[in-house]
Coordinates of C-alpha atoms in Angstrom, one line a residue:
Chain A
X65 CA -65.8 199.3 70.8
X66 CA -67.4 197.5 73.6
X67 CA -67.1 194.1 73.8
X68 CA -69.1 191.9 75.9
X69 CA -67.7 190.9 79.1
X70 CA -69.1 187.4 79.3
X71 CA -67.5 186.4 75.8
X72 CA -64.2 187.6 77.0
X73 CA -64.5 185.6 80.5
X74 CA -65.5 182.8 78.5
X75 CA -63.0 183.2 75.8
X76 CA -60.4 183.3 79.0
X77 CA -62.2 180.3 80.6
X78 CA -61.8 178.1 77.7
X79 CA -57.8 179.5 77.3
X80 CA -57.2 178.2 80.6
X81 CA -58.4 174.7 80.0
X82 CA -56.9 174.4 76.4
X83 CA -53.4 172.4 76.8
X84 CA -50.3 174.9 76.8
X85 CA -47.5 175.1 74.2
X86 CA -45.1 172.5 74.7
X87 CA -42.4 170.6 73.5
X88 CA -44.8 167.7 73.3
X89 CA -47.8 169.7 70.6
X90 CA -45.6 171.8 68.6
X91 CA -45.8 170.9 65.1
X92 CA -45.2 172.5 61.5
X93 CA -47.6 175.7 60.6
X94 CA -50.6 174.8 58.1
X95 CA -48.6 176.5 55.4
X96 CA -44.6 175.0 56.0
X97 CA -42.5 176.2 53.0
X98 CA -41.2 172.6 51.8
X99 CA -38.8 171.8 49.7
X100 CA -39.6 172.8 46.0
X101 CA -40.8 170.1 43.7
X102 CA -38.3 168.5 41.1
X103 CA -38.1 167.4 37.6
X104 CA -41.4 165.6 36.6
X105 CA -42.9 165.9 39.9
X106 CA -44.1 169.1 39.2
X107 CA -40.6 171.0 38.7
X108 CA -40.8 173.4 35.7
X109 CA -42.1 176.2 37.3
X110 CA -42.2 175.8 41.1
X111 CA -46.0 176.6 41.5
X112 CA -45.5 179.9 39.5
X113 CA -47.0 179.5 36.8
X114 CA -46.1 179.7 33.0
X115 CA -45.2 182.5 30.5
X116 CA -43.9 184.9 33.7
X117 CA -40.6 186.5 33.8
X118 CA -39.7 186.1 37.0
X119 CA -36.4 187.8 38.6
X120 CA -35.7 186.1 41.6
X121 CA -36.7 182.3 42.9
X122 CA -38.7 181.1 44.9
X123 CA -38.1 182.1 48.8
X124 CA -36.1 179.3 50.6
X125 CA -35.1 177.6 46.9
X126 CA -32.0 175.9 46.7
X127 CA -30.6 175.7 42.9
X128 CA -28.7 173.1 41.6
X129 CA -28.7 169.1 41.9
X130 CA -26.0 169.1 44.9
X131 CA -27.8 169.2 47.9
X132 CA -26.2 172.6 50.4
X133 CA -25.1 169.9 52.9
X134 CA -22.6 167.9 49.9
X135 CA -21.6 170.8 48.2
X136 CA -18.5 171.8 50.7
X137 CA -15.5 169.3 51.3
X138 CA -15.5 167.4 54.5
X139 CA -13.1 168.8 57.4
X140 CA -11.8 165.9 59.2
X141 CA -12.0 167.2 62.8
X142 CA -12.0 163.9 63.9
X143 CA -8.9 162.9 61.6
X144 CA -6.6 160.1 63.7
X145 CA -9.2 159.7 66.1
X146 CA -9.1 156.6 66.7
X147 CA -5.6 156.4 66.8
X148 CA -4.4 159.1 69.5
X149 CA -3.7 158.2 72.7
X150 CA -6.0 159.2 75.7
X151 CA -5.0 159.5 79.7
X152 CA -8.0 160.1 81.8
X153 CA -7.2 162.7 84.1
X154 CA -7.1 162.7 87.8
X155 CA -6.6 165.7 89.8
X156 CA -4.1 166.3 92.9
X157 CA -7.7 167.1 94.6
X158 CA -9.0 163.5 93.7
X159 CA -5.3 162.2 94.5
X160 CA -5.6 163.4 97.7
X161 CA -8.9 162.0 98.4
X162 CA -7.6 158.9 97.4
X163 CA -5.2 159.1 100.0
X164 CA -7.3 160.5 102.7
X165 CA -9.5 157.4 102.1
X166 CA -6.9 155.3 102.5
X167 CA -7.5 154.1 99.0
X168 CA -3.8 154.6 98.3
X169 CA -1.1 152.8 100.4
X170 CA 1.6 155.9 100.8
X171 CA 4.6 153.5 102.3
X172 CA 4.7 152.1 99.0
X173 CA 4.9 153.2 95.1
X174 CA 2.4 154.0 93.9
X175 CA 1.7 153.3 90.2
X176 CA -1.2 152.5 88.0
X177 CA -1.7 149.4 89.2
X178 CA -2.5 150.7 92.9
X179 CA -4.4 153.4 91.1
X180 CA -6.9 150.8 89.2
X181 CA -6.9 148.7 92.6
X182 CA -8.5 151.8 94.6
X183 CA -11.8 151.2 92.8
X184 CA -12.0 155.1 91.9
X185 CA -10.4 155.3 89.1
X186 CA -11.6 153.2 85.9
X187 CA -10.4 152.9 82.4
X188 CA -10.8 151.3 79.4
X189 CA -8.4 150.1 76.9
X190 CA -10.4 149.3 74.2
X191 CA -10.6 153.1 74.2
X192 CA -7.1 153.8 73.7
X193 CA -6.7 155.0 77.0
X194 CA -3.4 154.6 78.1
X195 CA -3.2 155.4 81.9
X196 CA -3.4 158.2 84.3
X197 CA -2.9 162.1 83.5
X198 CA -2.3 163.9 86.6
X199 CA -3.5 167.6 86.2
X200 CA -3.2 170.4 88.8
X201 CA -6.6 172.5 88.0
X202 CA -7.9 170.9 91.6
X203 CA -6.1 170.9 94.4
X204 CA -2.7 172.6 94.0
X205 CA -2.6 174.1 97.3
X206 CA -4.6 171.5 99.5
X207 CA -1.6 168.9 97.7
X208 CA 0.0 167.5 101.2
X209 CA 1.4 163.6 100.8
X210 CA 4.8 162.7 100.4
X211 CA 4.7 160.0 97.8
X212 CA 6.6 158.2 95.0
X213 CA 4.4 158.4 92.3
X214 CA 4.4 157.0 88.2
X215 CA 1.3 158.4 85.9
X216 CA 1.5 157.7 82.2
X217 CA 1.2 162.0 81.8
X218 CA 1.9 164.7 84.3
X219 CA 1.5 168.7 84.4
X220 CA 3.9 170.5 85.2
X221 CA 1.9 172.0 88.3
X222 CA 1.1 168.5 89.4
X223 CA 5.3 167.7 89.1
X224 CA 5.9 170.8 91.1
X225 CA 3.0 170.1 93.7
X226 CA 4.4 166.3 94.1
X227 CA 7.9 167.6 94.7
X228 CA 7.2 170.4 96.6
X229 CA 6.1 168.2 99.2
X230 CA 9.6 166.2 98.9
X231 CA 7.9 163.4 96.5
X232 CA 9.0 161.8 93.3
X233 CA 7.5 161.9 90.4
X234 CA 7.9 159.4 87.2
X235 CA 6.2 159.4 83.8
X236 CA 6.3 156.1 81.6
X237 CA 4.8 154.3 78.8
X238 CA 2.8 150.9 79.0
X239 CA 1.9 149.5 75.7
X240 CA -1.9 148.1 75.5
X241 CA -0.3 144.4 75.8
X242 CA 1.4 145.1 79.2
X243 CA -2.2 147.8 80.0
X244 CA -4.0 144.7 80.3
X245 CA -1.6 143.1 83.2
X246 CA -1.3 146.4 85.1
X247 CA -5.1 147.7 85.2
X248 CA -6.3 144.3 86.4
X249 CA -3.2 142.4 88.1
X250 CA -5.9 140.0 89.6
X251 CA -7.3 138.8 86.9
X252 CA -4.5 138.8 85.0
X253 CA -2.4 136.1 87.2
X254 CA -5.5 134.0 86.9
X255 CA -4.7 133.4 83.1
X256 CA -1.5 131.7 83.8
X257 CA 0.5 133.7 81.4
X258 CA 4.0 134.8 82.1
X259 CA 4.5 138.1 82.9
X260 CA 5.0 140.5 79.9
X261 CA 8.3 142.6 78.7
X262 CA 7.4 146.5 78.2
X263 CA 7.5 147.4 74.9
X264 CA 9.5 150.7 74.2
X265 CA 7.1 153.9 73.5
X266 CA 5.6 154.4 70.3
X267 CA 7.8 157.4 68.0
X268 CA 5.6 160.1 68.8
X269 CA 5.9 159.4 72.5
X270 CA 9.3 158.3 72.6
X271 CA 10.5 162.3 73.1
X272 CA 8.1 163.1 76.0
X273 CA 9.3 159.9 77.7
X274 CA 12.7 160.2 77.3
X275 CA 12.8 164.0 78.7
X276 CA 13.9 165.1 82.1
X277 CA 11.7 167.9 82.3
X278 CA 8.6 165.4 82.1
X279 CA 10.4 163.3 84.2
X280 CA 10.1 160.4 81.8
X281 CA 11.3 157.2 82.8
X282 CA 13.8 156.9 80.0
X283 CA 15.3 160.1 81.2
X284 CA 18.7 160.9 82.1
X285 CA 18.5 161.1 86.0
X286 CA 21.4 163.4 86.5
X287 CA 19.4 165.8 83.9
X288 CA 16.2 164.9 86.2
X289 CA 17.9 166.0 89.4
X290 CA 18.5 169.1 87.7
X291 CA 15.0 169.7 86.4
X292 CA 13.9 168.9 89.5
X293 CA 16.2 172.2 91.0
X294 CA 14.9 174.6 87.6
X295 CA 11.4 173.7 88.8
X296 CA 11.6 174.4 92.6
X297 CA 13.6 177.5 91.5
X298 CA 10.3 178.5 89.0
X299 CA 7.5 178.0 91.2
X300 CA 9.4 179.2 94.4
X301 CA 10.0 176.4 96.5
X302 CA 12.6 175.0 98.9
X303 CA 13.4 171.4 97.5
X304 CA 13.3 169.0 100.6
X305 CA 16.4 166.5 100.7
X306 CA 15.7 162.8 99.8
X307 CA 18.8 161.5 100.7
X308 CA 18.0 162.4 104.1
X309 CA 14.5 161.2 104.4
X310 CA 14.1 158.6 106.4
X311 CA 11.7 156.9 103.3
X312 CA 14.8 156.7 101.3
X313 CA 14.3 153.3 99.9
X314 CA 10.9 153.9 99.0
X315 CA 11.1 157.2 97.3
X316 CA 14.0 155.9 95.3
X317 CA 12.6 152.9 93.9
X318 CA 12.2 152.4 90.4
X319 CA 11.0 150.2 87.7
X320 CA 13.1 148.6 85.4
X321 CA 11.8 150.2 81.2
X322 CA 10.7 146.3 80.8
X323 CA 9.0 145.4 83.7
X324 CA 5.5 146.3 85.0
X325 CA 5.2 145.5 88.6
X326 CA 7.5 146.4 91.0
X327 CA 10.0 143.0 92.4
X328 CA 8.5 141.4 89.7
X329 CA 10.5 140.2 86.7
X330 CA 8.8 139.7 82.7
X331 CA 8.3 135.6 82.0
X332 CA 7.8 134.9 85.5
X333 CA 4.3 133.5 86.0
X334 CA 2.5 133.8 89.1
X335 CA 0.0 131.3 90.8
X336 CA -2.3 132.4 92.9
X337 CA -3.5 129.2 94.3
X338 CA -0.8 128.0 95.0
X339 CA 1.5 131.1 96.3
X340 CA 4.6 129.8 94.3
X341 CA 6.2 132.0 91.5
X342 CA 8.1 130.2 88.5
X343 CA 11.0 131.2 87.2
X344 CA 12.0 130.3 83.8
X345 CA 15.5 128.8 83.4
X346 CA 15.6 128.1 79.6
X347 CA 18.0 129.6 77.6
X348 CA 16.0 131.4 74.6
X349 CA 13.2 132.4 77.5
X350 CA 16.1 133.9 79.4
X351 CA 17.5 135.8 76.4
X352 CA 14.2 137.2 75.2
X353 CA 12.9 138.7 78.7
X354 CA 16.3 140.3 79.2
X355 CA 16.5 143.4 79.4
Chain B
X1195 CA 0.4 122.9 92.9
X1196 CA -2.4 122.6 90.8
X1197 CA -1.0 120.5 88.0
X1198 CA -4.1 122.2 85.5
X1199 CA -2.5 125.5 86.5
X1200 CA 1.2 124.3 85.6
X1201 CA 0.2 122.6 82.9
X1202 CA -1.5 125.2 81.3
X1203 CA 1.9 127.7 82.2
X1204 CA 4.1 125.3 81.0
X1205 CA 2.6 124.9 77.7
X1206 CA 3.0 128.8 77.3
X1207 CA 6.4 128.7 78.0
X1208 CA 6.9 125.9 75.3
X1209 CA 5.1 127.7 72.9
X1210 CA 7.0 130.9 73.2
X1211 CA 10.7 128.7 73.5
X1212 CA 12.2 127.9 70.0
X1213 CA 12.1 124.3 71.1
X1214 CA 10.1 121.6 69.2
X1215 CA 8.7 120.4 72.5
X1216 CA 5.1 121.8 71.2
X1217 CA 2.9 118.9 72.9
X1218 CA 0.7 117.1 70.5
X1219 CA -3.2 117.9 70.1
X1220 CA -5.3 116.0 69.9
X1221 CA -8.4 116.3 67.2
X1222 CA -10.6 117.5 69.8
X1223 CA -9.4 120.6 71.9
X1224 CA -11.3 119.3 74.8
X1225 CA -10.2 115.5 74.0
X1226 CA -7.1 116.3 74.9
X1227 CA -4.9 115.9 77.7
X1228 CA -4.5 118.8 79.9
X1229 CA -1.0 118.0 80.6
X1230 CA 1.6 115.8 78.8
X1231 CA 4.6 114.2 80.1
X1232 CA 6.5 117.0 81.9
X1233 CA 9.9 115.9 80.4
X1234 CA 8.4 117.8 77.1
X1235 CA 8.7 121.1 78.3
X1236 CA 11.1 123.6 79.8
X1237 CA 12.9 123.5 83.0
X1238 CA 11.4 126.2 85.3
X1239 CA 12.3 127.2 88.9
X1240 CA 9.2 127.5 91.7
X1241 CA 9.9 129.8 94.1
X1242 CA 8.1 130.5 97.3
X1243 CA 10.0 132.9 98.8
X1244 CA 7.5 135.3 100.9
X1245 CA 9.8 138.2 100.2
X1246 CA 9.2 137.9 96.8
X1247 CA 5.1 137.2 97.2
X1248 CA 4.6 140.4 99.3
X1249 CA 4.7 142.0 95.7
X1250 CA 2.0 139.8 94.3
X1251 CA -0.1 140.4 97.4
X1252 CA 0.6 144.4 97.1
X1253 CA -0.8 144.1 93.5
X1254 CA -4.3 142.1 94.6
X1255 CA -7.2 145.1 95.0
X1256 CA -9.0 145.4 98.9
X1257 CA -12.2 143.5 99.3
X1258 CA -13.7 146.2 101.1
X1259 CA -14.1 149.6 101.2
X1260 CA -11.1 151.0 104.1
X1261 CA -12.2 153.5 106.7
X1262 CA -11.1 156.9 105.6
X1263 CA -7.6 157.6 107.7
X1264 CA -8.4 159.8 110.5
X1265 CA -12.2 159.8 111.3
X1266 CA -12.4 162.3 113.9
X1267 CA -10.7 165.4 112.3
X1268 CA -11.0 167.4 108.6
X1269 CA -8.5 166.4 106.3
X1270 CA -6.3 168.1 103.7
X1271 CA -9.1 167.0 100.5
X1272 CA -11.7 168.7 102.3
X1273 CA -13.1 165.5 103.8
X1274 CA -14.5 165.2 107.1
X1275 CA -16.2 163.5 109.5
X1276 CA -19.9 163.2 110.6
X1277 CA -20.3 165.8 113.5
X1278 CA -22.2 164.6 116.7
X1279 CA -23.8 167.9 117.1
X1280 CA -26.2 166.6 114.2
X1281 CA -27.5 164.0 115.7
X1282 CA -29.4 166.5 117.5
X1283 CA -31.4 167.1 115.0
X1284 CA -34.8 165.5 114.3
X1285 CA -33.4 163.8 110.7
X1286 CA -30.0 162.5 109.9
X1287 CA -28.5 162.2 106.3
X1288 CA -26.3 159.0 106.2
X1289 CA -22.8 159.2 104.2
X1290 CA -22.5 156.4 101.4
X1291 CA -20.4 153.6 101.2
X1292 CA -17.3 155.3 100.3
X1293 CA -17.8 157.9 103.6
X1294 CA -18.6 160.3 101.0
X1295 CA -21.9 162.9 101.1
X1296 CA -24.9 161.6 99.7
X1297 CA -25.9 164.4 98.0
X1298 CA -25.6 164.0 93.7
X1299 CA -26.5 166.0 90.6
X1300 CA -28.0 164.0 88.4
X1301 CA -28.4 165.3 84.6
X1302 CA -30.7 163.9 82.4
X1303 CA -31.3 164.2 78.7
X1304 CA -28.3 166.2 77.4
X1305 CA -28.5 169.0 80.1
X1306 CA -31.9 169.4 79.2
X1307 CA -33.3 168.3 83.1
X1308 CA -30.8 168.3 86.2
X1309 CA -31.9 166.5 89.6
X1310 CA -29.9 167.4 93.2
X1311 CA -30.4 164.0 94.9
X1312 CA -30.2 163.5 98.3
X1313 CA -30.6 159.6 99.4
X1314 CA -30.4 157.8 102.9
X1315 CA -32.3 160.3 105.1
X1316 CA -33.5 158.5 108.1
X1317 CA -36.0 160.8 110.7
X1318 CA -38.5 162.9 110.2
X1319 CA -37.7 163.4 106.1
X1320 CA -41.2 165.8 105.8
X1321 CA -39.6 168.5 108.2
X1322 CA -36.2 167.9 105.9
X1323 CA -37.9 168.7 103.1
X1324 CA -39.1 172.1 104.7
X1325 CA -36.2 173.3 105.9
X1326 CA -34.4 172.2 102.4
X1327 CA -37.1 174.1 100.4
X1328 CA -36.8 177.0 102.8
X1329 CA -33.1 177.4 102.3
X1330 CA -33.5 177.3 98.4
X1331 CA -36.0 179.9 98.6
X1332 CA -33.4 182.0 100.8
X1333 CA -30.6 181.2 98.1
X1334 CA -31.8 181.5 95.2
X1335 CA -35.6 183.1 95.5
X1336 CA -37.1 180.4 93.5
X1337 CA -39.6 177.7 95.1
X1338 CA -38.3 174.6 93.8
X1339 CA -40.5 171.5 93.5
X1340 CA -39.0 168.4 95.7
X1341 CA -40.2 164.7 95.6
X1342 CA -40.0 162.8 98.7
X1343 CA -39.8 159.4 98.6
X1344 CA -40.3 158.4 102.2
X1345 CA -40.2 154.8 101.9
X1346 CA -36.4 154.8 100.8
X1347 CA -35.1 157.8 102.5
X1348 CA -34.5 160.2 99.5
X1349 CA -35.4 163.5 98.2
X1350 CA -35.6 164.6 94.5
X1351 CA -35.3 167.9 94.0
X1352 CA -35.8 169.8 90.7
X1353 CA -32.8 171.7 89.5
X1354 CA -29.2 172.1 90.2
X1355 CA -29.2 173.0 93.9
X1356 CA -26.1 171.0 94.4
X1357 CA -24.4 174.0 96.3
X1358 CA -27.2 175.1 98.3
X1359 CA -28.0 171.5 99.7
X1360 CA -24.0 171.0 100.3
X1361 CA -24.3 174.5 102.3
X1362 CA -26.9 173.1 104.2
X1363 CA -25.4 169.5 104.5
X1364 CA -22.1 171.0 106.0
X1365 CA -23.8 173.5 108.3
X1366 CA -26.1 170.6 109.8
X1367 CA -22.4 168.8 110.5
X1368 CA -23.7 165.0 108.6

């Protein structure tokens, strides 16, 4: 059939200048199956008509009052949400970068507190995070400091990687009272308030804490020496001596289950303007910080 | 010390004794006296013992960023330093304020569009941007579109070309 040239070139011409398909100009066919009509609003028949048997309904018809989307029960995937703990993770990689940028002082502890000081690391308690979860998926090999380290959760890649390299590792627990003291000591001592007592884990954390092969802090330590030895002995390791490391006294330092900062006791307060810690010497004070 | 800053401890430290030294209010919180009479509350002991306030000062953040710990060799993260040999070169990509690359993947809308980034370029940014758009083209045999913004020193290019324009970055020696 021949078709004249000219209409096609300007059929083409005027395709050219007509806008494209795009997310911005699609919109719903002339003809858009909606949802059939109900009740008085023209429900009997659908739009078929009267006095017809009819076998099957209407294509895209949904019987029934219950909408598809109520008729199923609800699967709570988000059941206890809002009450699970979280640990934003950081990696040995991200660890090591903290390091390498001297944003962490290795001649001392390190905890969370140092951790929230680098400036790296944020989070937020009002979203149940509870501290650091150090995780080995980065960084395993490139894994080089000798550090004494406490995270709130810990791999067991990342406790292998940390003692490999003749470090100590410690897990513990910080309730959200005492999470607002450690993330921000800064602004914390500018309150005025006396130093809080850690509260013992909650009963579904109390296990983890209190094991040796998570090196929790509630841990027996002869049982954490030993763990210690099972994990070298797993990942194929020579464990380096800390008695005879000349870092000693940091490496073995360790927080007492109620206190928060290191050489820092609960109820003392701290004033920064004036440089002066107090003590309290009452009786009932004394008894309830013990402990 | 500050007596506001004492008074406002001690009155916490009252409050949490068992004592019935809790100071009277007046109607008005801020009426009141900041401090009473310090006979009505407990006895505490100030210490200023600098072996003791070396942990205080341990716990206080840095006020500015540190220099990295050895800035003329690569260290175990993968970091290192900006070689000379680029300064050769007729543009120069400046590190960011934490001595970190300045090259970012921004994504926008869900996933929907990504953005590689590349900010403080000083130099001839025009000839950047060909040489960028070059090595793309070798990579990935696409032409990717790239916005300069010469006034600031940045380049926006379409897509993820994070790898490619770190490739580059690390070749050049920034």
């Amino acid at each position: 059939m021949a078709v004249n040239r000219n209409v096609v070139d300007r059929a083409l011409a005027v395709l050219r200048t007509l806008p494209r398909v795009s997310l911005y100009n699609l919109k719903d066919h002339e003809h858009r199956k909606k949802r059939s009509a109900r009740g008085q609003h023209g429900g009997g028949t659908h739009g078929h008509g009267k006095k017809f048997r009819q076998n099957y309904l209407p294509l895209g018809f949904e019987s029934g009052n219950t909408p598809f989307h109520l008729r199923f029960g609800m699967e709570k995937y988000y059941k206890r949400y809002r009450l699970e703990r979280e640990y934003p993770p950081v990696s040995l990689l991200m660890l090591q970068k903290m390091i390498d940028t001297n944003r962490l002082d290795t001649t001392q502890p390190i905890d969370l507190s140092s951790i929230c000081n680098s400036g790296v690391y944020s989070m937020n308690i009002n979203f149940n995070h509870h501290g650091v979860n150090l995780t080995d998926e980065e960084g395993f090999d490139q894994f080089c400091a000798k550090i004494n380290i406490e995270v709130q959760w810990a791999s067991e890649g990342a406790i292998a990687a940390i003692e490999r390299n003749g470090g100590v590792i410690t897990t513990s627990y910080y309730d959200p009272l005492c999470l607002h003291a450690v993330t921000d000591p800064a602004r914390f001592f500018l309150k005025g308030d006396p130093i809080p007592k850690r509260m013992i884990p909650p009963e579904d954390a109390i296990e983890y804490y209190s094991s040796a092969d998570n090196r929790g802090y509630l841990a027996d330590p002869e049982k954490v020496s030993l763990a210690r030895l099972a994990l070298a002995q797993k990942y194929g390791y020579e464990l380096p001596k800390i008695e005879d490391d000349p870092d000693y006294t940091m490496l073995t330092m360790r927080k007492d289950p109620r206190q928060i900062f290191y050489g820092l006791e609960p109820g003392w307060v701290v004033s920064l303007k004036d440089k002066a810690i107090l003590k309290p010497k009452d009786k009932e004070l004394l008894e309830y910080y013990r402990t | 010390m500050s007596l506001q800053v004492l008074g406002r401890t001690l009155a916490y430290a009252a409050r949490r004794s068992a004592l019935s030294v809790q100071p009277a209010r007046n109607a008005s919180y801020l009426g009141s006296t900041v401090v009473d009479p310090l006979k009505k509350y407990p006895d505490v002991e100030v210490s200023r013992d600098p072996a003791e306030w070396r942990f205080v000062e341990r716990l206080l953040p840095m006020k500015t960023v540190p220099a990295p710990r050895s800035t003329t060799e690569t260290l175990p993260s993968g970091w290192r330093p900006t070689n000379p040999k680029s300064l050769n070169e007729p543009y120069f990509i400046g590190r960011s304020r934490n001595h970190q690359p300045s090259v970012y993947l921004k994504i926008k809308e869900r996933g929907f569009q990504k953005f590689t980034i590349v900010k403080f370029i000083t130099g001839d940014i025009w000839r950047l941007k060909e040489d960028l758009s070059k090595r793309i083209e070798e990579r990935l045999g696409l032409k990717h579109g790239i916005h300069v913004n010469e006034m600031y020193g940045k380049l926006v290019i379409t897509g993820d070309v994070y790898n490619v324009v770190m490739e580059f970055y690390d070749e050049k020696g920034f």
